GROMACS .gro file of N, CA and C in nm:
model
  477
    1MET      N    1  10.232  17.717  13.738
    1MET     CA    2  10.176  17.799  13.593
    1MET      C    3  10.335  17.865  13.546
    2LYS      N    4  10.402  17.898  13.427
    2LYS     CA    5  10.567  17.917  13.402
    2LYS      C    6  10.500  18.084  13.347
    3LEU      N    7  10.554  18.201  13.363
    3LEU     CA    8  10.539  18.282  13.334
    3LEU      C    9  10.668  18.387  13.280
    4THR      N   10  10.684  18.439  13.193
    4THR     CA   11  10.775  18.447  13.106
    4THR      C   12  10.756  18.616  13.037
    5ILE      N   13  10.877  18.679  13.117
    5ILE     CA   14  10.860  18.817  13.087
    5ILE      C   15  10.941  18.897  12.987
    6VAL      N   16  10.957  18.965  12.903
    6VAL     CA   17  11.039  18.934  12.796
    6VAL      C   18  11.028  19.121  12.760
    7SER      N   19  11.149  19.162  12.765
    7SER     CA   20  11.110  19.337  12.771
    7SER      C   21  11.287  19.348  12.675
    8VAL      N   22  11.204  19.460  12.612
    8VAL     CA   23  11.327  19.527  12.561
    8VAL      C   24  11.421  19.592  12.666
    9GLY      N   25  11.537  19.593  12.615
    9GLY     CA   26  11.671  19.676  12.740
    9GLY      C   27  11.708  19.595  12.813
   10LYS      N   28  11.840  19.635  12.869
   10LYS     CA   29  11.850  19.589  12.991
   10LYS      C   30  11.853  19.687  13.119
   11LEU      N   31  11.795  19.615  13.217
   11LEU     CA   32  11.753  19.690  13.324
   11LEU      C   33  11.876  19.723  13.392
   12LYS      N   34  11.937  19.871  13.427
   12LYS     CA   35  12.111  19.932  13.488
   12LYS      C   36  12.021  19.931  13.649
   13GLU      N   37  11.937  19.995  13.707
   13GLU     CA   38  11.872  20.116  13.786
   13GLU      C   39  11.835  20.010  13.906
   14LYS      N   40  11.935  19.989  13.986
   14LYS     CA   41  11.950  19.874  14.102
   14LYS      C   42  11.814  19.837  14.178
   15TYR      N   43  11.747  19.987  14.225
   15TYR     CA   44  11.645  19.958  14.311
   15TYR      C   45  11.538  19.924  14.247
   16LEU      N   46  11.576  19.933  14.085
   16LEU     CA   47  11.455  19.894  14.039
   16LEU      C   48  11.441  19.684  14.038
   17LYS      N   49  11.576  19.663  14.041
   17LYS     CA   50  11.611  19.517  14.022
   17LYS      C   51  11.578  19.464  14.183
   18GLN      N   52  11.595  19.536  14.264
   18GLN     CA   53  11.590  19.503  14.391
   18GLN      C   54  11.413  19.459  14.387
   19GLY      N   55  11.326  19.542  14.344
   19GLY     CA   56  11.189  19.549  14.352
   19GLY      C   57  11.135  19.413  14.280
   20ILE      N   58  11.178  19.395  14.195
   20ILE     CA   59  11.148  19.305  14.097
   20ILE      C   60  11.196  19.182  14.105
   21ASP      N   61  11.318  19.164  14.196
   21ASP     CA   62  11.385  19.049  14.252
   21ASP      C   63  11.278  19.008  14.382
   22GLU      N   64  11.274  19.116  14.437
   22GLU     CA   65  11.184  19.101  14.569
   22GLU      C   66  11.012  19.027  14.517
   23TYR      N   67  10.958  19.038  14.409
   23TYR     CA   68  10.823  19.003  14.365
   23TYR      C   69  10.823  18.888  14.305
   24VAL      N   70  10.921  18.893  14.214
   24VAL     CA   71  10.970  18.744  14.165
   24VAL      C   72  10.981  18.632  14.291
   25LYS      N   73  11.093  18.667  14.359
   25LYS     CA   74  11.088  18.606  14.488
   25LYS      C   75  10.925  18.542  14.522
   26ARG      N   76  10.857  18.669  14.610
   26ARG     CA   77  10.715  18.631  14.632
   26ARG      C   78  10.625  18.544  14.558
   27LEU      N   79  10.683  18.500  14.420
   27LEU     CA   80  10.580  18.463  14.337
   27LEU      C   81  10.623  18.320  14.344
   28GLY      N   82  10.720  18.297  14.358
   28GLY     CA   83  10.788  18.162  14.356
   28GLY      C   84  10.664  18.055  14.402
   29PRO      N   85  10.608  18.054  14.518
   29PRO     CA   86  10.488  17.912  14.558
   29PRO      C   87  10.389  17.923  14.487
   30TYR      N   88  10.393  18.103  14.361
   30TYR     CA   89  10.263  18.064  14.275
   30TYR      C   90  10.298  18.056  14.117
   31ALA      N   91  10.399  18.076  14.062
   31ALA     CA   92  10.423  18.011  13.952
   31ALA      C   93  10.601  18.045  13.942
   32LYS      N   94  10.648  17.983  13.813
   32LYS     CA   95  10.803  18.023  13.791
   32LYS      C   96  10.808  18.109  13.721
   33VAL      N   97  10.923  18.207  13.719
   33VAL     CA   98  10.886  18.345  13.646
   33VAL      C   99  11.039  18.314  13.565
   34ASP      N  100  11.026  18.360  13.450
   34ASP     CA  101  11.145  18.361  13.429
   34ASP      C  102  11.146  18.533  13.335
   35ILE      N  103  11.266  18.595  13.365
   35ILE     CA  104  11.253  18.743  13.299
   35ILE      C  105  11.379  18.717  13.187
   36ILE      N  106  11.317  18.735  13.059
   36ILE     CA  107  11.433  18.754  12.925
   36ILE      C  108  11.424  18.879  12.901
   37GLU      N  109  11.570  18.969  12.914
   37GLU     CA  110  11.569  19.077  12.867
   37GLU      C  111  11.654  19.052  12.710
   38VAL      N  112  11.576  19.110  12.538
   38VAL     CA  113  11.609  19.105  12.466
   38VAL      C  114  11.763  19.251  12.430
   39PRO      N  115  11.824  19.263  12.384
   39PRO     CA  116  11.898  19.402  12.315
   39PRO      C  117  11.786  19.465  12.260
   40ASP      N  118  11.802  19.633  12.323
   40ASP     CA  119  11.703  19.715  12.244
   40ASP      C  120  11.799  19.749  12.088
   41GLU      N  121  11.734  19.796  11.975
   41GLU     CA  122  11.785  19.884  11.902
   41GLU      C  123  11.840  19.997  11.894
   42LYS      N  124  12.026  19.995  11.915
   42LYS     CA  125  12.068  20.142  11.874
   42LYS      C  126  11.972  20.214  11.778
   43ALA      N  127  11.986  20.343  11.825
   43ALA     CA  128  11.897  20.438  11.732
   43ALA      C  129  11.923  20.613  11.754
   44PRO      N  130  11.955  20.675  11.656
   44PRO     CA  131  11.970  20.810  11.718
   44PRO      C  132  11.813  20.895  11.703
   45GLU      N  133  11.808  20.969  11.823
   45GLU     CA  134  11.734  21.050  11.849
   45GLU      C  135  11.604  21.082  11.759
   46ASN      N  136  11.643  21.207  11.655
   46ASN     CA  137  11.559  21.194  11.541
   46ASN      C  138  11.483  21.095  11.415
   47LEU      N  139  11.464  21.010  11.452
   47LEU     CA  140  11.437  20.925  11.392
   47LEU      C  141  11.346  20.878  11.273
   48SER      N  142  11.344  20.927  11.137
   48SER     CA  143  11.205  20.891  11.044
   48SER      C  144  11.116  20.818  11.068
   49GLU      N  145  11.034  20.777  10.991
   49GLU     CA  146  10.945  20.658  11.001
   49GLU      C  147  10.958  20.540  11.012
   50ALA      N  148  11.098  20.578  10.872
   50ALA     CA  149  11.076  20.453  10.804
   50ALA      C  150  11.152  20.377  10.933
   51GLN      N  151  11.286  20.474  10.990
   51GLN     CA  152  11.338  20.431  11.040
   51GLN      C  153  11.297  20.326  11.176
   52MET      N  154  11.213  20.453  11.238
   52MET     CA  155  11.096  20.378  11.362
   52MET      C  156  11.073  20.238  11.333
   53VAL      N  157  10.994  20.228  11.183
   53VAL     CA  158  10.947  20.069  11.211
   53VAL      C  159  11.069  20.009  11.213
   54GLU      N  160  11.164  20.030  11.114
   54GLU     CA  161  11.290  19.948  11.106
   54GLU      C  162  11.319  19.873  11.264
   55VAL      N  163  11.320  19.986  11.368
   55VAL     CA  164  11.394  19.936  11.504
   55VAL      C  165  11.255  19.855  11.566
   56LYS      N  166  11.193  19.890  11.561
   56LYS     CA  167  11.066  19.805  11.646
   56LYS      C  168  11.042  19.650  11.531
   57GLN      N  169  11.077  19.683  11.429
   57GLN     CA  170  11.088  19.526  11.383
   57GLN      C  171  11.190  19.460  11.422
   58LYS      N  172  11.338  19.508  11.441
   58LYS     CA  173  11.454  19.445  11.464
   58LYS      C  174  11.455  19.408  11.633
   59GLU      N  175  11.350  19.447  11.739
   59GLU     CA  176  11.329  19.437  11.864
   59GLU      C  177  11.234  19.349  11.845
   60GLY      N  178  11.113  19.350  11.750
   60GLY     CA  179  11.034  19.224  11.765
   60GLY      C  180  11.067  19.088  11.718
   61GLU      N  181  11.174  19.089  11.641
   61GLU     CA  182  11.191  18.965  11.586
   61GLU      C  183  11.292  18.908  11.686
   62ARG      N  184  11.375  18.987  11.823
   62ARG     CA  185  11.381  18.924  11.936
   62ARG      C  186  11.297  18.910  12.006
   63ILE      N  187  11.211  18.934  12.033
   63ILE     CA  188  11.125  18.886  12.140
   63ILE      C  189  11.040  18.777  12.087
   64LEU      N  190  11.023  18.789  11.972
   64LEU     CA  191  10.920  18.719  11.878
   64LEU      C  192  10.989  18.524  11.939
   65SER      N  193  11.118  18.560  11.885
   65SER     CA  194  11.240  18.451  11.943
   65SER      C  195  11.215  18.425  12.054
   66LYS      N  196  11.188  18.484  12.172
   66LYS     CA  197  11.146  18.401  12.293
   66LYS      C  198  10.993  18.388  12.349
   67ILE      N  199  10.934  18.370  12.247
   67ILE     CA  200  10.799  18.337  12.316
   67ILE      C  201  10.804  18.215  12.206
   68SER      N  202  10.752  18.133  12.351
   68SER     CA  203  10.728  17.983  12.267
   68SER      C  204  10.598  17.938  12.198
   69GLN      N  205  10.564  17.882  12.159
   69GLN     CA  206  10.450  17.860  12.040
   69GLN      C  207  10.361  17.841  12.141
   70ASP      N  208  10.304  17.755  12.254
   70ASP     CA  209  10.255  17.714  12.355
   70ASP      C  210  10.212  17.816  12.421
   71SER      N  211  10.296  17.987  12.411
   71SER     CA  212  10.271  18.081  12.539
   71SER      C  213  10.172  18.162  12.509
   72TYR      N  214  10.068  18.164  12.574
   72TYR     CA  215   9.941  18.286  12.551
   72TYR      C  216  10.041  18.428  12.576
   73ALA      N  217  10.065  18.480  12.461
   73ALA     CA  218  10.132  18.637  12.447
   73ALA      C  219  10.036  18.729  12.531
   74ILE      N  220  10.063  18.853  12.628
   74ILE     CA  221  10.023  18.954  12.645
   74ILE      C  222  10.110  19.009  12.656
   75THR      N  223  10.059  19.122  12.558
   75THR     CA  224  10.134  19.241  12.549
   75THR      C  225  10.103  19.386  12.631
   76LEU      N  226  10.191  19.456  12.650
   76LEU     CA  227  10.146  19.555  12.734
   76LEU      C  228  10.186  19.718  12.626
   77GLU      N  229  10.057  19.717  12.600
   77GLU     CA  230  10.051  19.842  12.501
   77GLU      C  231   9.980  19.904  12.553
   78ILE      N  232  10.000  20.079  12.527
   78ILE     CA  233   9.911  20.181  12.522
   78ILE      C  234   9.766  20.144  12.489
   79GLU      N  235   9.769  20.129  12.364
   79GLU     CA  236   9.621  20.122  12.318
   79GLU      C  237   9.552  19.917  12.366
   80GLY      N  238   9.565  19.882  12.455
   80GLY     CA  239   9.544  19.764  12.513
   80GLY      C  240   9.429  19.811  12.600
   81LYS      N  241   9.363  19.656  12.641
   81LYS     CA  242   9.256  19.696  12.741
   81LYS      C  243   9.392  19.698  12.905
   82GLN      N  244   9.239  19.817  12.952
   82GLN     CA  245   9.233  19.850  13.113
   82GLN      C  246   9.174  19.764  13.161
   83VAL      N  247   9.210  19.720  13.291
   83VAL     CA  248   9.161  19.632  13.395
   83VAL      C  249   9.193  19.719  13.512
   84THR      N  250   9.080  19.628  13.620
   84THR     CA  251   9.126  19.630  13.766
   84THR      C  252   9.214  19.529  13.782
   85SER      N  253   9.287  19.555  13.879
   85SER     CA  254   9.345  19.433  13.960
   85SER      C  255   9.269  19.306  13.979
   86GLU      N  256   9.151  19.273  14.025
   86GLU     CA  257   9.053  19.206  14.002
   86GLU      C  258   9.033  19.159  13.905
   87LYS      N  259   9.011  19.243  13.757
   87LYS     CA  260   8.958  19.139  13.658
   87LYS      C  261   9.112  19.093  13.577
   88LEU      N  262   9.265  19.178  13.603
   88LEU     CA  263   9.352  19.047  13.537
   88LEU      C  264   9.371  18.958  13.650
   89ALA      N  265   9.315  18.954  13.749
   89ALA     CA  266   9.343  18.762  13.895
   89ALA      C  267   9.251  18.705  13.821
   90LYS      N  268   9.191  18.753  13.692
   90LYS     CA  269   9.044  18.630  13.670
   90LYS      C  270   9.144  18.598  13.523
   91LYS      N  271   9.164  18.695  13.480
   91LYS     CA  272   9.170  18.707  13.357
   91LYS      C  273   9.348  18.585  13.366
   92ILE      N  274   9.435  18.607  13.449
   92ILE     CA  275   9.507  18.475  13.523
   92ILE      C  276   9.493  18.305  13.569
   93ASP      N  277   9.376  18.351  13.622
   93ASP     CA  278   9.297  18.201  13.710
   93ASP      C  279   9.243  18.154  13.605
   94ASP      N  280   9.165  18.245  13.495
   94ASP     CA  281   9.069  18.171  13.422
   94ASP      C  282   9.178  18.146  13.284
   95LEU      N  283   9.312  18.137  13.285
   95LEU     CA  284   9.407  18.135  13.159
   95LEU      C  285   9.456  17.943  13.209
   96ALA      N  286   9.503  17.945  13.331
   96ALA     CA  287   9.548  17.836  13.411
   96ALA      C  288   9.392  17.732  13.398
   97THR      N  289   9.327  17.776  13.459
   97THR     CA  290   9.166  17.667  13.449
   97THR      C  291   9.165  17.634  13.257
   98TYR      N  292   9.185  17.710  13.171
   98TYR     CA  293   9.176  17.634  13.064
   98TYR      C  294   9.246  17.594  12.975
   99GLY      N  295   9.376  17.549  13.073
   99GLY     CA  296   9.502  17.485  13.004
   99GLY      C  297   9.601  17.584  12.943
  100LYS      N  298   9.665  17.700  12.988
  100LYS     CA  299   9.754  17.797  12.961
  100LYS      C  300   9.844  17.827  13.059
  101SER      N  301   9.864  17.711  13.044
  101SER     CA  302   9.957  17.743  13.165
  101SER      C  303  10.103  17.811  13.175
  102LYS      N  304  10.107  17.874  13.027
  102LYS     CA  305  10.236  17.948  12.991
  102LYS      C  306  10.210  18.063  12.909
  103VAL      N  307  10.223  18.158  13.009
  103VAL     CA  308  10.195  18.284  12.968
  103VAL      C  309  10.340  18.375  13.001
  104ALA      N  310  10.330  18.469  12.830
  104ALA     CA  311  10.431  18.541  12.799
  104ALA      C  312  10.401  18.660  12.840
  105PHE      N  313  10.458  18.732  12.923
  105PHE     CA  314  10.356  18.873  12.922
  105PHE      C  315  10.498  18.996  12.829
  106VAL      N  316  10.475  19.083  12.735
  106VAL     CA  317  10.561  19.176  12.658
  106VAL      C  318  10.555  19.258  12.664
  107ILE      N  319  10.710  19.349  12.696
  107ILE     CA  320  10.697  19.483  12.740
  107ILE      C  321  10.803  19.525  12.573
  108GLY      N  322  10.769  19.653  12.536
  108GLY     CA  323  10.820  19.700  12.442
  108GLY      C  324  10.926  19.755  12.477
  109GLY      N  325  10.999  19.800  12.363
  109GLY     CA  326  11.136  19.954  12.402
  109GLY      C  327  11.021  20.070  12.386
  110SER      N  328  11.142  20.170  12.394
  110SER     CA  329  11.095  20.325  12.428
  110SER      C  330  10.989  20.352  12.278
  111LEU      N  331  11.024  20.286  12.125
  111LEU     CA  332  10.908  20.290  12.046
  111LEU      C  333  10.782  20.202  12.020
  112GLY      N  334  10.755  20.123  12.132
  112GLY     CA  335  10.678  20.085  12.082
  112GLY      C  336  10.719  19.934  12.052
  113LEU      N  337  10.593  19.833  12.038
  113LEU     CA  338  10.594  19.681  11.986
  113LEU      C  339  10.593  19.711  11.797
  114SER      N  340  10.623  19.579  11.758
  114SER     CA  341  10.630  19.634  11.617
  114SER      C  342  10.489  19.543  11.601
  115ASP      N  343  10.465  19.544  11.457
  115ASP     CA  344  10.315  19.488  11.393
  115ASP      C  345  10.312  19.350  11.400
  116GLU      N  346  10.423  19.289  11.391
  116GLU     CA  347  10.450  19.157  11.439
  116GLU      C  348  10.425  19.102  11.529
  117VAL      N  349  10.444  19.156  11.658
  117VAL     CA  350  10.420  19.144  11.762
  117VAL      C  351  10.261  19.164  11.828
  118LEU      N  352  10.267  19.255  11.790
  118LEU     CA  353  10.113  19.282  11.806
  118LEU      C  354  10.012  19.213  11.762
  119GLU      N  355  10.049  19.151  11.631
  119GLU     CA  356   9.981  19.009  11.552
  119GLU      C  357  10.001  18.922  11.616
  120ARG      N  358  10.133  18.879  11.705
  120ARG     CA  359  10.149  18.728  11.779
  120ARG      C  360  10.063  18.704  11.915
  121SER      N  361  10.041  18.882  11.944
  121SER     CA  362   9.931  18.868  12.089
  121SER      C  363   9.842  18.839  12.105
  122ASP      N  364   9.789  18.774  12.222
  122ASP     CA  365   9.680  18.684  12.225
  122ASP      C  366   9.640  18.811  12.307
  123TYR      N  367   9.643  18.866  12.353
  123TYR     CA  368   9.570  18.995  12.509
  123TYR      C  369   9.624  19.096  12.459
  124GLY      N  370   9.606  19.229  12.434
  124GLY     CA  371   9.655  19.361  12.490
  124GLY      C  372   9.638  19.417  12.622
  125LEU      N  373   9.705  19.470  12.672
  125LEU     CA  374   9.680  19.502  12.860
  125LEU      C  375   9.774  19.680  12.884
  126SER      N  376   9.670  19.739  12.894
  126SER     CA  377   9.756  19.878  12.898
  126SER      C  378   9.692  19.896  13.056
  127PHE      N  379   9.807  20.002  13.121
  127PHE     CA  380   9.835  19.980  13.325
  127PHE      C  381   9.768  20.126  13.257
  128SER      N  382   9.767  20.187  13.161
  128SER     CA  383   9.726  20.346  13.191
  128SER      C  384   9.687  20.415  13.057
  129ASN      N  385   9.646  20.530  13.017
  129ASN     CA  386   9.689  20.567  12.941
  129ASN      C  387   9.830  20.663  12.919
  130MET      N  388   9.836  20.687  13.045
  130MET     CA  389   9.983  20.762  13.005
  130MET      C  390  10.110  20.627  13.027
  131THR      N  391  10.219  20.748  13.021
  131THR     CA  392  10.335  20.649  12.938
  131THR      C  393  10.442  20.637  13.100
  132PHE      N  394  10.461  20.509  13.096
  132PHE     CA  395  10.580  20.466  13.179
  132PHE      C  396  10.716  20.457  13.112
  133PRO      N  397  10.812  20.449  13.170
  133PRO     CA  398  10.930  20.416  13.131
  133PRO      C  399  10.948  20.236  13.147
  134HIS      N  400  10.955  20.184  13.021
  134HIS     CA  401  10.969  20.056  13.061
  134HIS      C  402  11.012  19.959  13.149
  135GLN      N  403  11.147  20.001  13.201
  135GLN     CA  404  11.235  19.960  13.305
  135GLN      C  405  11.079  20.017  13.383
  136LEU      N  406  11.068  20.068  13.471
  136LEU     CA  407  10.935  20.110  13.578
  136LEU      C  408  10.853  19.973  13.503
  137MET      N  409  10.810  19.957  13.440
  137MET     CA  410  10.702  19.888  13.421
  137MET      C  411  10.699  19.735  13.427
  138ARG      N  412  10.882  19.668  13.411
  138ARG     CA  413  10.913  19.554  13.486
  138ARG      C  414  10.826  19.545  13.585
  139LEU      N  415  10.864  19.604  13.687
  139LEU     CA  416  10.854  19.623  13.852
  139LEU      C  417  10.698  19.645  13.841
  140MET      N  418  10.603  19.722  13.728
  140MET     CA  419  10.435  19.724  13.846
  140MET      C  420  10.394  19.592  13.768
  141LEU      N  421  10.476  19.532  13.645
  141LEU     CA  422  10.423  19.425  13.606
  141LEU      C  423  10.396  19.332  13.735
  142VAL      N  424  10.494  19.287  13.770
  142VAL     CA  425  10.552  19.189  13.875
  142VAL      C  426  10.450  19.205  13.985
  143GLU      N  427  10.461  19.351  14.030
  143GLU     CA  428  10.372  19.336  14.175
  143GLU      C  429  10.217  19.302  14.120
  144GLN      N  430  10.172  19.353  13.995
  144GLN     CA  431   9.993  19.333  13.943
  144GLN      C  432   9.990  19.165  13.951
  145VAL      N  433  10.085  19.164  13.921
  145VAL     CA  434  10.098  18.970  13.884
  145VAL      C  435  10.108  18.896  14.030
  146TYR      N  436  10.191  18.874  14.121
  146TYR     CA  437  10.185  18.888  14.240
  146TYR      C  438  10.045  18.914  14.325
  147ARG      N  439  10.044  19.036  14.319
  147ARG     CA  440   9.876  19.078  14.374
  147ARG      C  441   9.755  19.010  14.267
  148ALA      N  442   9.763  18.964  14.148
  148ALA     CA  443   9.640  18.900  14.094
  148ALA      C  444   9.671  18.745  14.209
  149PHE      N  445   9.798  18.695  14.196
  149PHE     CA  446   9.782  18.540  14.248
  149PHE      C  447   9.710  18.523  14.403
  150LYS      N  448   9.764  18.688  14.478
  150LYS     CA  449   9.718  18.682  14.632
  150LYS      C  450   9.584  18.677  14.596
  151ILE      N  451   9.499  18.760  14.553
  151ILE     CA  452   9.344  18.797  14.501
  151ILE      C  453   9.275  18.656  14.461
  152ILE      N  454   9.406  18.581  14.371
  152ILE     CA  455   9.319  18.473  14.324
  152ILE      C  456   9.274  18.324  14.463
  153ARG      N  457   9.399  18.349  14.542
  153ARG     CA  458   9.397  18.245  14.660
  153ARG      C  459   9.291  18.330  14.810
  154ASN      N  460   9.258  18.463  14.753
  154ASN     CA  461   9.184  18.452  14.851
  154ASN      C  462   9.289  18.504  14.963
  155GLU      N  463   9.426  18.525  14.961
  155GLU     CA  464   9.529  18.587  15.076
  155GLU      C  465   9.500  18.702  15.080
  156PRO      N  466   9.561  18.750  15.180
  156PRO     CA  467   9.626  18.890  15.258
  156PRO      C  468   9.732  18.954  15.194
  157TYR      N  469   9.673  19.094  15.160
  157TYR     CA  470   9.787  19.167  15.086
  157TYR      C  471   9.745  19.268  15.008
  158HIS      N  472   9.613  19.232  14.946
  158HIS     CA  473   9.520  19.318  14.845
  158HIS      C  474   9.415  19.419  14.903
  159LYS      N  475   9.451  19.538  14.877
  159LYS     CA  476   9.372  19.640  14.948
  159LYS      C  477   9.320  19.688  14.856
   0.00000   0.00000   0.00000
């Protein structure tokens, strides 16, 4: 399975990079993982609604350019479906079983995802009703994907 994580913004925090690197390494026997960072759009603090849409559209264009046509796109979004780790594992297992060997996970910028990215999404996933920094979401995502593969293979780790 080939997994791509497309995320807006550059990860600067060393401790998050180390955690992500560790889980990507652990995922090695199960899947090839590529993490693609697209630049975030610079914007002032107090944006009008039109400016927010424009920022999301520019970031969205960058995101969409990194998702291959044959990838199953899973967007991380507050309005997405909340699932257990076991259900995420089943989703990933089902995708592999039914020939979707390329999966792209998408993490938007601080303003969220553009309508165009949401339209391209095959599945909206929410980790919580709470808001998390998108940099932290990368770590949470790779950990949950690793956990999913351990569940799929009935290997110890999942508790």
